[in-house]
Structure formats: C-alpha cells, structure tokens
PDB file of N, CA, C and O in Angstrom:
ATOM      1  N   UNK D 104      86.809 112.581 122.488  1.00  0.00           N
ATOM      2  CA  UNK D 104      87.810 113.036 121.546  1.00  0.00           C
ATOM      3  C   UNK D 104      87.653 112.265 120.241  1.00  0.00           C
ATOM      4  O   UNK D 104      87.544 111.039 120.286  1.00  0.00           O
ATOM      5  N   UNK D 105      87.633 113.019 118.906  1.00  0.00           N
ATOM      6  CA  UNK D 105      87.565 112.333 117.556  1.00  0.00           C
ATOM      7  C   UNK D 105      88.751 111.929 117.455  1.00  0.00           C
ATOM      8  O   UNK D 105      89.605 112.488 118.144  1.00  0.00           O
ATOM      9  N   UNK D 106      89.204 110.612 116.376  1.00  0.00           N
ATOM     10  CA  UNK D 106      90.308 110.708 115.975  1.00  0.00           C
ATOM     11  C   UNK D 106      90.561 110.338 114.757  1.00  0.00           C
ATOM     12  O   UNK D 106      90.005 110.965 113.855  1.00  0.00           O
ATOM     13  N   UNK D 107      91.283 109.451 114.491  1.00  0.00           N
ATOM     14  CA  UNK D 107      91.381 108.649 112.708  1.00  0.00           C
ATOM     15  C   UNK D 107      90.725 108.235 112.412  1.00  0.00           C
ATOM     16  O   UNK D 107      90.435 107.291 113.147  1.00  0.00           O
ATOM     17  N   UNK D 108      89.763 108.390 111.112  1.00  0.00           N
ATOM     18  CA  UNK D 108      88.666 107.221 110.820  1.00  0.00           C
ATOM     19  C   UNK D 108      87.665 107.137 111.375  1.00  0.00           C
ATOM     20  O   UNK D 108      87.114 106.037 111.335  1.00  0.00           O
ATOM     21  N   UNK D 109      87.120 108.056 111.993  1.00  0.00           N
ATOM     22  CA  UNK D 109      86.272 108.224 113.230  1.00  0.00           C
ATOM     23  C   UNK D 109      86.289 107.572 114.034  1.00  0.00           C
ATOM     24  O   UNK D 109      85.195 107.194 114.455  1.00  0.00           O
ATOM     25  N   UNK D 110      87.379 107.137 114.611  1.00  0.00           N
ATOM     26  CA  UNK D 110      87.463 106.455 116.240  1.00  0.00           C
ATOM     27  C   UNK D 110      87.213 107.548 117.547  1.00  0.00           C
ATOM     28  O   UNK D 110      87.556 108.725 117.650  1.00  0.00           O
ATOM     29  N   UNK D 111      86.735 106.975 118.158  1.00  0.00           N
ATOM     30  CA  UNK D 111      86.379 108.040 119.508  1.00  0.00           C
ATOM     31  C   UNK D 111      87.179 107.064 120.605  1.00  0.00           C
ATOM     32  O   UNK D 111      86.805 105.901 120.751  1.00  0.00           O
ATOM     33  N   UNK D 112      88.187 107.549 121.291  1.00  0.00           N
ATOM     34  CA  UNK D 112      88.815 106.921 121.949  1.00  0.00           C
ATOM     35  C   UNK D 112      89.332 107.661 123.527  1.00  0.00           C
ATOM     36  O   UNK D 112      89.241 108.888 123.563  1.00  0.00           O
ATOM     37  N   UNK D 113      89.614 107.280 124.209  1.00  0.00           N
ATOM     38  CA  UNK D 113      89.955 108.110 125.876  1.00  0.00           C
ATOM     39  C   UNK D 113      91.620 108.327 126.272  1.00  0.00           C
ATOM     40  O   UNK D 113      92.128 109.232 126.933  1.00  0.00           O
ATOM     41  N   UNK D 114      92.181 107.301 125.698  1.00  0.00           N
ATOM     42  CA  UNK D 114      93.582 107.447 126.049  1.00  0.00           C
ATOM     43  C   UNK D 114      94.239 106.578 124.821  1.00  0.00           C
ATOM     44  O   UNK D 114      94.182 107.297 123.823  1.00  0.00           O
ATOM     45  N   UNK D 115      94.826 105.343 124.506  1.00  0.00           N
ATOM     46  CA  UNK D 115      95.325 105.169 123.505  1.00  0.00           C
ATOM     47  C   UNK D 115      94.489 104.780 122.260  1.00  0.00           C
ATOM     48  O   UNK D 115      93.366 104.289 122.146  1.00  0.00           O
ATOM     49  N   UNK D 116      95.410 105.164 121.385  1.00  0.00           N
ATOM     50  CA  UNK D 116      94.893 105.284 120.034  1.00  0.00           C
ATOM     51  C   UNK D 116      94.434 103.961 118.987  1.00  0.00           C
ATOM     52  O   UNK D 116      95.022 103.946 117.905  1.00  0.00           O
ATOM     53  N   UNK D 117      93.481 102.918 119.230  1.00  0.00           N
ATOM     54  CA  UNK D 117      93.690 102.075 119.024  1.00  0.00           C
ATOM     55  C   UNK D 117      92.665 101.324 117.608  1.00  0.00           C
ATOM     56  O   UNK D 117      91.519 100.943 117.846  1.00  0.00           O
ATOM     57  N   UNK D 118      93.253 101.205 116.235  1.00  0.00           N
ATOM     58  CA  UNK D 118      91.996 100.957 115.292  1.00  0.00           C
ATOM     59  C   UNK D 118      91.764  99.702 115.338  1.00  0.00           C
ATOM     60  O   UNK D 118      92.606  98.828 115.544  1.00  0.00           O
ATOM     61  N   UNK D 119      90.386  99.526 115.111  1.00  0.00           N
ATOM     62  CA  UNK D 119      90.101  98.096 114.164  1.00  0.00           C
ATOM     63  C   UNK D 119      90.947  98.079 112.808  1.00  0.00           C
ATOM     64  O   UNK D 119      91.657  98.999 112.402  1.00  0.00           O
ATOM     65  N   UNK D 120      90.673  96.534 112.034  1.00  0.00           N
ATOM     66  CA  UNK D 120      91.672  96.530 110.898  1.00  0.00           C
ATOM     67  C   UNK D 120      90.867  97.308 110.078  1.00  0.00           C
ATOM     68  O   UNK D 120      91.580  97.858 109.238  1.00  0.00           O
ATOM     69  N   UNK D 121      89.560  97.628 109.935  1.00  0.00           N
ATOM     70  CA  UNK D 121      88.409  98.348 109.064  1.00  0.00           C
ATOM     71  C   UNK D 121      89.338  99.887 108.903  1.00  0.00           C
ATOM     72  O   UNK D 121      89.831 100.452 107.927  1.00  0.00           O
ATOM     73  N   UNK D 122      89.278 100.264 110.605  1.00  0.00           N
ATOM     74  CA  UNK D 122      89.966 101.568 110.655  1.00  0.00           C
ATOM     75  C   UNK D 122      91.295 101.975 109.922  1.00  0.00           C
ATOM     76  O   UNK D 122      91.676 103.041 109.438  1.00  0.00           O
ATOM     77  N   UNK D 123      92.033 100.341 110.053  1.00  0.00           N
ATOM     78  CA  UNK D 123      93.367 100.868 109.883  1.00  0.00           C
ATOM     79  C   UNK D 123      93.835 101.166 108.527  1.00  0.00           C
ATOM     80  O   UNK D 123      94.783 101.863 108.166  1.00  0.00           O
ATOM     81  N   UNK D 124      92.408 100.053 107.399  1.00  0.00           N
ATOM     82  CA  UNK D 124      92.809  99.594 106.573  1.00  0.00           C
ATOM     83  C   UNK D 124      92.408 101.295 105.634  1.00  0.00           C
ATOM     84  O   UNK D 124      92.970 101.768 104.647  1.00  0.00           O
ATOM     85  N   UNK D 125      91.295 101.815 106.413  1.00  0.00           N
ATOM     86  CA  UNK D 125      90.742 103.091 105.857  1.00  0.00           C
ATOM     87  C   UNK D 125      91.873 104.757 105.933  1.00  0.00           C
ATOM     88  O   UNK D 125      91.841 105.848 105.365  1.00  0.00           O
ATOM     89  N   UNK D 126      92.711 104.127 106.919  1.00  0.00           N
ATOM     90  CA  UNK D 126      93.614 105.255 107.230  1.00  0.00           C
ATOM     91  C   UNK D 126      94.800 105.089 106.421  1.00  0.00           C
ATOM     92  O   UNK D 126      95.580 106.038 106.340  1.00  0.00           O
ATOM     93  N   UNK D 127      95.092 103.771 105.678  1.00  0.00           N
ATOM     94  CA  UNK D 127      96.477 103.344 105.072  1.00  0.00           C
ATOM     95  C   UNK D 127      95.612 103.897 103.591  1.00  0.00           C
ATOM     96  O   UNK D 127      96.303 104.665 102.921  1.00  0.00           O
ATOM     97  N   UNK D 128      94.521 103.669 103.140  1.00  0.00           N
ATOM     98  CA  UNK D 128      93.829 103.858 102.202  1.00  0.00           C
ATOM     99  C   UNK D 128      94.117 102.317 101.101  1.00  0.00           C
ATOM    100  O   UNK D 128      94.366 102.327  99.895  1.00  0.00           O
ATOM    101  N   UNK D 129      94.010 101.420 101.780  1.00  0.00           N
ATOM    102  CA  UNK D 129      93.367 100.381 101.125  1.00  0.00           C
ATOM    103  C   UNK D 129      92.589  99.592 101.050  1.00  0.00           C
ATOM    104  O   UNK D 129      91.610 100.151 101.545  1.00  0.00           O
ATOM    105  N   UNK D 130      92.267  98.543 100.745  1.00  0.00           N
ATOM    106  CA  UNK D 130      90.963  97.621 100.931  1.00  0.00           C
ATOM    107  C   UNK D 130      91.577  96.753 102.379  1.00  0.00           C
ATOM    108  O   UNK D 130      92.716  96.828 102.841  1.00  0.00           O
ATOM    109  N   UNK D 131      90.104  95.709 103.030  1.00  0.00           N
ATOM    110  CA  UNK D 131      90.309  95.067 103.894  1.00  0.00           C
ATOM    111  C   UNK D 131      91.474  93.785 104.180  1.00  0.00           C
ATOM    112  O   UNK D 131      92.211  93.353 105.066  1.00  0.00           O
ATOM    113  N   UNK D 132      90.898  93.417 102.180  1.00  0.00           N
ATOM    114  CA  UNK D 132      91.278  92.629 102.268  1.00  0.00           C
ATOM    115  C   UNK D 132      92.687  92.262 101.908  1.00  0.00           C
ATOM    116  O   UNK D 132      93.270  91.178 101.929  1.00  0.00           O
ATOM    117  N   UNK D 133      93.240  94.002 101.425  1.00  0.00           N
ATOM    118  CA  UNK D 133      94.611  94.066 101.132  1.00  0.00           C
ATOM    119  C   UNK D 133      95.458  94.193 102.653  1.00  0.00           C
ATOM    120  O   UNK D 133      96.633  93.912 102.889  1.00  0.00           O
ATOM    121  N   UNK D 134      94.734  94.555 103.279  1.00  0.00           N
ATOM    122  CA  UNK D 134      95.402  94.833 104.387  1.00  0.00           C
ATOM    123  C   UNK D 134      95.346  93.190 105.230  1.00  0.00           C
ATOM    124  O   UNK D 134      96.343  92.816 105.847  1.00  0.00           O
ATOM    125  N   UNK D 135      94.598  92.670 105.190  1.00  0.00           N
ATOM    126  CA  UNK D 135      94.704  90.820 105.824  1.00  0.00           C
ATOM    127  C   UNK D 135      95.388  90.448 105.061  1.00  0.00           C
ATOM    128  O   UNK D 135      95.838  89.402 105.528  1.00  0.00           O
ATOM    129  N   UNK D 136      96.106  90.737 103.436  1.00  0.00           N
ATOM    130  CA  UNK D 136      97.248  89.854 102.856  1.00  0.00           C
ATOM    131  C   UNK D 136      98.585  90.116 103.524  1.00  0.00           C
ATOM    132  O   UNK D 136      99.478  89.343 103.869  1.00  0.00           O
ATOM    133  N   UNK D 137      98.462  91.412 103.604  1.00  0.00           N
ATOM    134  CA  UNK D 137      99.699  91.983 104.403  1.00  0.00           C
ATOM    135  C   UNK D 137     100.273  92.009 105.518  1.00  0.00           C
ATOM    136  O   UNK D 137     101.401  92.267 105.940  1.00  0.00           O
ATOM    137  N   UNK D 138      99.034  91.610 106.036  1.00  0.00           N
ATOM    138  CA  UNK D 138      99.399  90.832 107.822  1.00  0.00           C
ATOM    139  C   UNK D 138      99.811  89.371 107.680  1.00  0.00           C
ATOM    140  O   UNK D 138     100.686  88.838 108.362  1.00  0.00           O
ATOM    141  N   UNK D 139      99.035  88.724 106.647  1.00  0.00           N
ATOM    142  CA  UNK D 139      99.553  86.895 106.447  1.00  0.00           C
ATOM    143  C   UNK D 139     100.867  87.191 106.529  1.00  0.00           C
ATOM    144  O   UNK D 139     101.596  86.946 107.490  1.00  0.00           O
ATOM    145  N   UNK D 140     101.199  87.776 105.409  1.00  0.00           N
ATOM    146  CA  UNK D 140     102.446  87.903 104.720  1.00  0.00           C
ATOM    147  C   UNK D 140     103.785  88.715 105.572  1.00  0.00           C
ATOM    148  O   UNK D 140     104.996  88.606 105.379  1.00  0.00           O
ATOM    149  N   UNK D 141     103.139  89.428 106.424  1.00  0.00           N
ATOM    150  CA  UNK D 141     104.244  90.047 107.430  1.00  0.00           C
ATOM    151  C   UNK D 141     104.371  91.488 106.677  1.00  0.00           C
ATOM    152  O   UNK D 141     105.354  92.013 107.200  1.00  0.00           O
ATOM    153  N   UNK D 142     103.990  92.124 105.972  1.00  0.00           N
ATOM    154  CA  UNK D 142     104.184  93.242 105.270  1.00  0.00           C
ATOM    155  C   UNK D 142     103.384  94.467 105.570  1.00  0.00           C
ATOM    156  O   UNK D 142     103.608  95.496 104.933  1.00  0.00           O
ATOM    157  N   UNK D 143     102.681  94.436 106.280  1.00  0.00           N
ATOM    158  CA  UNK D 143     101.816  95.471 106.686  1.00  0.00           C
ATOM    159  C   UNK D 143     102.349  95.748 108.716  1.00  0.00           C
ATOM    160  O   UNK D 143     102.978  95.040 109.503  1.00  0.00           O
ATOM    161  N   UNK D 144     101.827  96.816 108.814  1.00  0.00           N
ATOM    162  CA  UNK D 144     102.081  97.655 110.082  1.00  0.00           C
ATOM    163  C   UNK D 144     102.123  96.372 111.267  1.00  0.00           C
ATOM    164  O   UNK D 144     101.561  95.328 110.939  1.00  0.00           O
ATOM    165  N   UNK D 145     102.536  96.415 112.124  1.00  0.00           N
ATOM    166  CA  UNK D 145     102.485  96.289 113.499  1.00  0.00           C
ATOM    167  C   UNK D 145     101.352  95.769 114.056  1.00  0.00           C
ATOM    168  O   UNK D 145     100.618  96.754 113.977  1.00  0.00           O
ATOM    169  N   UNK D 146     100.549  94.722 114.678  1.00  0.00           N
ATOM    170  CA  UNK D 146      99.352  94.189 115.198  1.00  0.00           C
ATOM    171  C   UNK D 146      99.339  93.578 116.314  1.00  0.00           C
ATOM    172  O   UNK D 146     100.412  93.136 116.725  1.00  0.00           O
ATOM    173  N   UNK D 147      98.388  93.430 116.934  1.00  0.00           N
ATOM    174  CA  UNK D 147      97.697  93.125 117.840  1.00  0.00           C
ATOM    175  C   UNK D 147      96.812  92.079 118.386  1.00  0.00           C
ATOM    176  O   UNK D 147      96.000  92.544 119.185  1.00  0.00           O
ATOM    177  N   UNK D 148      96.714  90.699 118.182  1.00  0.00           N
ATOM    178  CA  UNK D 148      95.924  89.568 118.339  1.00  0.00           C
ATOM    179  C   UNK D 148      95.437  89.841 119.599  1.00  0.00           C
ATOM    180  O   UNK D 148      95.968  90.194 120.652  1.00  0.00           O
ATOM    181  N   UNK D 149      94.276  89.592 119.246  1.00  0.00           N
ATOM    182  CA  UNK D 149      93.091  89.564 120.833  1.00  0.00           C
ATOM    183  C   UNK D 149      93.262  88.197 121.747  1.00  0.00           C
ATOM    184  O   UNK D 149      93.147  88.044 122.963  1.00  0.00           O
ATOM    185  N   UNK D 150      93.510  87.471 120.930  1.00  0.00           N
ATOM    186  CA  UNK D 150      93.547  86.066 121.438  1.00  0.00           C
ATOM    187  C   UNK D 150      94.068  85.180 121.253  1.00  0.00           C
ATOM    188  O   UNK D 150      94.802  85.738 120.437  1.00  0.00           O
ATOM    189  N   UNK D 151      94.538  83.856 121.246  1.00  0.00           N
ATOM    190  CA  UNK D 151      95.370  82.797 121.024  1.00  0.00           C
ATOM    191  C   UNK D 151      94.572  81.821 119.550  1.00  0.00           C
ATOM    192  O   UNK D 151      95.224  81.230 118.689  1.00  0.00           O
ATOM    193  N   UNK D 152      93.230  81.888 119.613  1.00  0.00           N
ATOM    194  CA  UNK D 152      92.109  81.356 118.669  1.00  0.00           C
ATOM    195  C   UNK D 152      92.927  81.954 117.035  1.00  0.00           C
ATOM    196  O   UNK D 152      93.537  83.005 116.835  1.00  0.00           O
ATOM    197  N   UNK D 153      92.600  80.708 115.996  1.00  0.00           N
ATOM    198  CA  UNK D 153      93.475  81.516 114.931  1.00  0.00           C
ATOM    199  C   UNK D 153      92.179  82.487 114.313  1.00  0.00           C
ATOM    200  O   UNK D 153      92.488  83.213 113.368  1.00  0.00           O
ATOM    201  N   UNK D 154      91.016  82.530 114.706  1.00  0.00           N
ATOM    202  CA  UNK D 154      89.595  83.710 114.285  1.00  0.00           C
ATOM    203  C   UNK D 154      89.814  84.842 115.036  1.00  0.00           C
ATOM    204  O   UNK D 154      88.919  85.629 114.727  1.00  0.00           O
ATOM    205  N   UNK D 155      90.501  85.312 115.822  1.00  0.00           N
ATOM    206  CA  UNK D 155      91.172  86.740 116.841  1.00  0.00           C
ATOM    207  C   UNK D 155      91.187  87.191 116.114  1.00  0.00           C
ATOM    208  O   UNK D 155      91.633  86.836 115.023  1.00  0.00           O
ATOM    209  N   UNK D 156      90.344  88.908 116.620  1.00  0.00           N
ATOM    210  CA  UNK D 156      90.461  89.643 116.068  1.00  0.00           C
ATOM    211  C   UNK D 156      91.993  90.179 115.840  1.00  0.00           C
ATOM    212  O   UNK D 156      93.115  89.680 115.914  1.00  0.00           O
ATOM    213  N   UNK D 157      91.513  91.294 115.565  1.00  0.00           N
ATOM    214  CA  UNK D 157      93.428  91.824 115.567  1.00  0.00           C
ATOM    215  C   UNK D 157      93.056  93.487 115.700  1.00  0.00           C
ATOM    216  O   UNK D 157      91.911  93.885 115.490  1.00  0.00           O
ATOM    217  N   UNK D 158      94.188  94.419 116.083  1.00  0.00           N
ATOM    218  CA  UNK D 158      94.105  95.860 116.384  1.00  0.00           C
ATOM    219  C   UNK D 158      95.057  96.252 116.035  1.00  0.00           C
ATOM    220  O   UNK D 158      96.067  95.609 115.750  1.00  0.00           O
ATOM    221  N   UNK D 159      94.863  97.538 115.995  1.00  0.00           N
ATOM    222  CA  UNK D 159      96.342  98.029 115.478  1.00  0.00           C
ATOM    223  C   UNK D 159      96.501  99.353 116.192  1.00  0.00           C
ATOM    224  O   UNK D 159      95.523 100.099 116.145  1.00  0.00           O
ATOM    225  N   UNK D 160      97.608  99.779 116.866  1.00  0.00           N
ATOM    226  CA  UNK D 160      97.739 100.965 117.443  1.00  0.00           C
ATOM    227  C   UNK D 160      98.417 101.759 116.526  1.00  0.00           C
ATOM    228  O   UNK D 160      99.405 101.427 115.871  1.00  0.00           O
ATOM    229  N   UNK D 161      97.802 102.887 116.513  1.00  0.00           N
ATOM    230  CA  UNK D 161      97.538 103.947 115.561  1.00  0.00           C
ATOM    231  C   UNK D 161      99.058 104.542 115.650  1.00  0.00           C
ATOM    232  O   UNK D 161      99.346 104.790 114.479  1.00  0.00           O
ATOM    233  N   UNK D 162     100.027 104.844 116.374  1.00  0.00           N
ATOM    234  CA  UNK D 162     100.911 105.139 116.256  1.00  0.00           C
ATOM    235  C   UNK D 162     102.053 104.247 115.361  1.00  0.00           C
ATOM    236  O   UNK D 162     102.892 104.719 114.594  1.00  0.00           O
ATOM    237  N   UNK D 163     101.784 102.517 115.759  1.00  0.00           N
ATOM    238  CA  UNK D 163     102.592 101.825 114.910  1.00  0.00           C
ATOM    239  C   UNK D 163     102.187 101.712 112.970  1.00  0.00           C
ATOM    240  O   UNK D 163     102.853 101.455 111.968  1.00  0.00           O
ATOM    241  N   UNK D 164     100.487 102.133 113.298  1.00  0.00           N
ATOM    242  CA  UNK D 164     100.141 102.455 111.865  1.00  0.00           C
ATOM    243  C   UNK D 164     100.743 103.462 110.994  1.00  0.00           C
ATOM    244  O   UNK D 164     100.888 103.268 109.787  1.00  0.00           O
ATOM    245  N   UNK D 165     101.259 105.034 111.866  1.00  0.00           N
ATOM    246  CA  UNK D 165     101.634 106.099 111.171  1.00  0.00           C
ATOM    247  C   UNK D 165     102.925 106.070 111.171  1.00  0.00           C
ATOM    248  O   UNK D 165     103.588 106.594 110.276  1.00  0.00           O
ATOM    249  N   UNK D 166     103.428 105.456 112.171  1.00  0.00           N
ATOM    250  CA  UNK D 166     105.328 105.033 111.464  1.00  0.00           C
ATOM    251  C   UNK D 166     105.425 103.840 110.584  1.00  0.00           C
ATOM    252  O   UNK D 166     106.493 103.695 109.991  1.00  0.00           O
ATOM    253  N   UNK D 167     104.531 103.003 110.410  1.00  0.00           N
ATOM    254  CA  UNK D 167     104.849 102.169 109.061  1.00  0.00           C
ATOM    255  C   UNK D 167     104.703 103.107 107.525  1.00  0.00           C
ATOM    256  O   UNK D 167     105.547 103.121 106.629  1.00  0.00           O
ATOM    257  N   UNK D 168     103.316 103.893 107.542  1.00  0.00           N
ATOM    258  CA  UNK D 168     103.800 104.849 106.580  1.00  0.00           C
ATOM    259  C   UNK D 168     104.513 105.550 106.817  1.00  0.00           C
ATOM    260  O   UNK D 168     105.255 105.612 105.836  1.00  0.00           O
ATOM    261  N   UNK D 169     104.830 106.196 107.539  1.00  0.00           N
ATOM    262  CA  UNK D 169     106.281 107.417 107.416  1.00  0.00           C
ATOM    263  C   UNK D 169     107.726 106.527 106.867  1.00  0.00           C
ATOM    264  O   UNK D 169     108.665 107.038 106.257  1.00  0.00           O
ATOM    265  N   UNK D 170     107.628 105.384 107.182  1.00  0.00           N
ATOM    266  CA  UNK D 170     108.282 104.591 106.579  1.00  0.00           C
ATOM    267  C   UNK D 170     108.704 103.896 104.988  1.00  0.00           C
ATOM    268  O   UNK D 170     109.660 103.302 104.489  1.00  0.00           O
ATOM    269  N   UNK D 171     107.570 104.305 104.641  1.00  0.00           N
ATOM    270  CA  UNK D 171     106.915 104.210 102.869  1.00  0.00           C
ATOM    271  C   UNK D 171     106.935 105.865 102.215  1.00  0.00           C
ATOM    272  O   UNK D 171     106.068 106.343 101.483  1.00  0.00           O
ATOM    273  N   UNK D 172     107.797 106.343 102.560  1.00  0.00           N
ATOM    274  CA  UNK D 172     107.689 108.110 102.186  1.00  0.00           C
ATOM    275  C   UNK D 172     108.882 108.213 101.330  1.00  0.00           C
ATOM    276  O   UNK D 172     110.002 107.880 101.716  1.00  0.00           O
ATOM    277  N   UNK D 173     108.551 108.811  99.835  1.00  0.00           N
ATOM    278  CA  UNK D 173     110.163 108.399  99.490  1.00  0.00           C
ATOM    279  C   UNK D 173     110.046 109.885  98.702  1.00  0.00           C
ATOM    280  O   UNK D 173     108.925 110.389  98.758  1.00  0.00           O
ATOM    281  N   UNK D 174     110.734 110.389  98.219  1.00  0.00           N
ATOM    282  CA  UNK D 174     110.885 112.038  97.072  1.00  0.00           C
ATOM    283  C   UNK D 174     110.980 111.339  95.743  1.00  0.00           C
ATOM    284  O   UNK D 174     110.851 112.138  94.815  1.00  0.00           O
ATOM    285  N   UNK D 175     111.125 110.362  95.449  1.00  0.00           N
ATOM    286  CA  UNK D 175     111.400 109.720  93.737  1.00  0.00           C
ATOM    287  C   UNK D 175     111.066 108.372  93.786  1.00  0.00           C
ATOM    288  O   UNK D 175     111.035 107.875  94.911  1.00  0.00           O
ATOM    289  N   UNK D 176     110.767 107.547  92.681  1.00  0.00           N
ATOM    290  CA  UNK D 176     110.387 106.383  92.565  1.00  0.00           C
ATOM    291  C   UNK D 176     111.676 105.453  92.693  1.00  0.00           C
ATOM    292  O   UNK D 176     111.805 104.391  93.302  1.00  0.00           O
ATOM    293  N   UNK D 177     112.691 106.259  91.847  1.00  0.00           N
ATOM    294  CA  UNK D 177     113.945 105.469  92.215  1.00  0.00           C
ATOM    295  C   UNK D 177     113.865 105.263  93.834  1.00  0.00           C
ATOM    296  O   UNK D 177     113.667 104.127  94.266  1.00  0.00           O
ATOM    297  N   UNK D 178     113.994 106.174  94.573  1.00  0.00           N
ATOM    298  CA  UNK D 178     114.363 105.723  96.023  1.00  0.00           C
ATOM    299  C   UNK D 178     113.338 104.855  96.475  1.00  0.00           C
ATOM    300  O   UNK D 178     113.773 104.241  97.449  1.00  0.00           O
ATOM    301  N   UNK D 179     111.871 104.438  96.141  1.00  0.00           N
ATOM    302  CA  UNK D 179     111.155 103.960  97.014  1.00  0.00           C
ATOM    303  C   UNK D 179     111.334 102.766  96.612  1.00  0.00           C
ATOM    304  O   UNK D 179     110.422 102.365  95.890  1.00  0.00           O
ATOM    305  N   UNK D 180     112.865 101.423  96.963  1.00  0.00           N
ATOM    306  CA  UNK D 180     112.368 100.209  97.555  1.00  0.00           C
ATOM    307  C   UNK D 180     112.556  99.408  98.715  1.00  0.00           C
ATOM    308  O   UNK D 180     113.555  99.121  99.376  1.00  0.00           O
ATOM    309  N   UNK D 181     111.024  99.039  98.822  1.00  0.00           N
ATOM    310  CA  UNK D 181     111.071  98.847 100.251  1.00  0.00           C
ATOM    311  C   UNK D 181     111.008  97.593 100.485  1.00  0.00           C
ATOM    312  O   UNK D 181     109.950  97.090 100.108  1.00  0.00           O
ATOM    313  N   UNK D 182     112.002  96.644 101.137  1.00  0.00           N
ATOM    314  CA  UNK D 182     112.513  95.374 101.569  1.00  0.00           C
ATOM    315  C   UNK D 182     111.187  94.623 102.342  1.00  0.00           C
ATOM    316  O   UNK D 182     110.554  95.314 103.141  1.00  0.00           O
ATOM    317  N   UNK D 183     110.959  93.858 102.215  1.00  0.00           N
ATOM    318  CA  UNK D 183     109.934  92.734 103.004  1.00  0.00           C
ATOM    319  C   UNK D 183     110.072  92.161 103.086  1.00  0.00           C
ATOM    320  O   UNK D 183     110.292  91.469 102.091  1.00  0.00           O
ATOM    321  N   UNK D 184     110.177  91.357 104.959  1.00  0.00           N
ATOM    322  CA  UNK D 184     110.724  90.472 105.498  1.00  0.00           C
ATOM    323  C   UNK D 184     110.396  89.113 104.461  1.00  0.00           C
ATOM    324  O   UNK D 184     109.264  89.113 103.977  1.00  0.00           O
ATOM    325  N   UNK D 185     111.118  88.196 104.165  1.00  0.00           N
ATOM    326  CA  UNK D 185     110.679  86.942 103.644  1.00  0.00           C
ATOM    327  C   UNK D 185     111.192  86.858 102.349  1.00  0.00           C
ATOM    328  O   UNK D 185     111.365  85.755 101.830  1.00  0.00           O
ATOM    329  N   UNK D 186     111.584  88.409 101.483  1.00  0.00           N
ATOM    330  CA  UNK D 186     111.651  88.372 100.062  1.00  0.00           C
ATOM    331  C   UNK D 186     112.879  88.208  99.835  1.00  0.00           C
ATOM    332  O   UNK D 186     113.689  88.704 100.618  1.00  0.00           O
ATOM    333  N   UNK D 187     113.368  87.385  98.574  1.00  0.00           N
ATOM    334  CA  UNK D 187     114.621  86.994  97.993  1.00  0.00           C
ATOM    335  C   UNK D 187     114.915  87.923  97.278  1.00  0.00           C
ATOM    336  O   UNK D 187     115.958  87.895  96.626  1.00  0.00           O
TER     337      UNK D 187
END
C-alpha cells in the first residue's frame, strides 16, 4: 500500500521526520526546531539515547494541521506551549 510521501507501510501509518517534515511542507530542519521547542506535531523517540531517532504517526501529523486551519488571518493565532 502507497501512502504519504511515499511511505509503503502494512498497518500503521508511521513517517520518518524526512517524511513528516515533507508532508507539513517544510524544511528538516524547521521541523527539529519545532520538536526542541515543543511546537510541532506529536513524536515518537526510538530510544532513551539523546541521538534517537524520532517518528511520527501520520495521524497525529494530520490533526496537528487540521489544527492550523483558519478562514482569515485574523483568526489564525495559534498558542504555543511555553509562550508569554
């Protein structure tokens, strides 16, 4: 089965950050600021090591954008954990 980003997967839906970062449509390395920072989707650490990879399940990827969906600029602001 094809899926996002060209993942070929059997049962859950699961990207690399490459994948995820290609399906949000930004760079890699915008998407690793946004994980430091707590601002990006939902993740996955492989391991306890702070070099773990990380994953992201594709469903928590497409409700963080459905989450970022606004009809006007006025309505789109969106709160991030940490900000004053």
């Amino acid at each position: 089965m094809q899926g996002y980003a060209g993942v070929t997967c059997m049962s859950a839906k699961v990207l690399t950050h490459k994948q995820a970062a290609a399906l949000i449509g930004v760079t890699e390395a915008t998407l690793r600021f946004w994980r430091v920072r707590g601002r990006g989707p939902k993740f996955t650490k492989l391991s306890d090591s702070k070099q773990a990879g990380v994953r992201y399940d594709l469903a928590d990827v497409e409700t963080w954008k459905a989450e970022r969906k606004f009809a006007s600029t006025s309505a789109a602001t969106v709160g991030h954990p940490g900000d004053a």
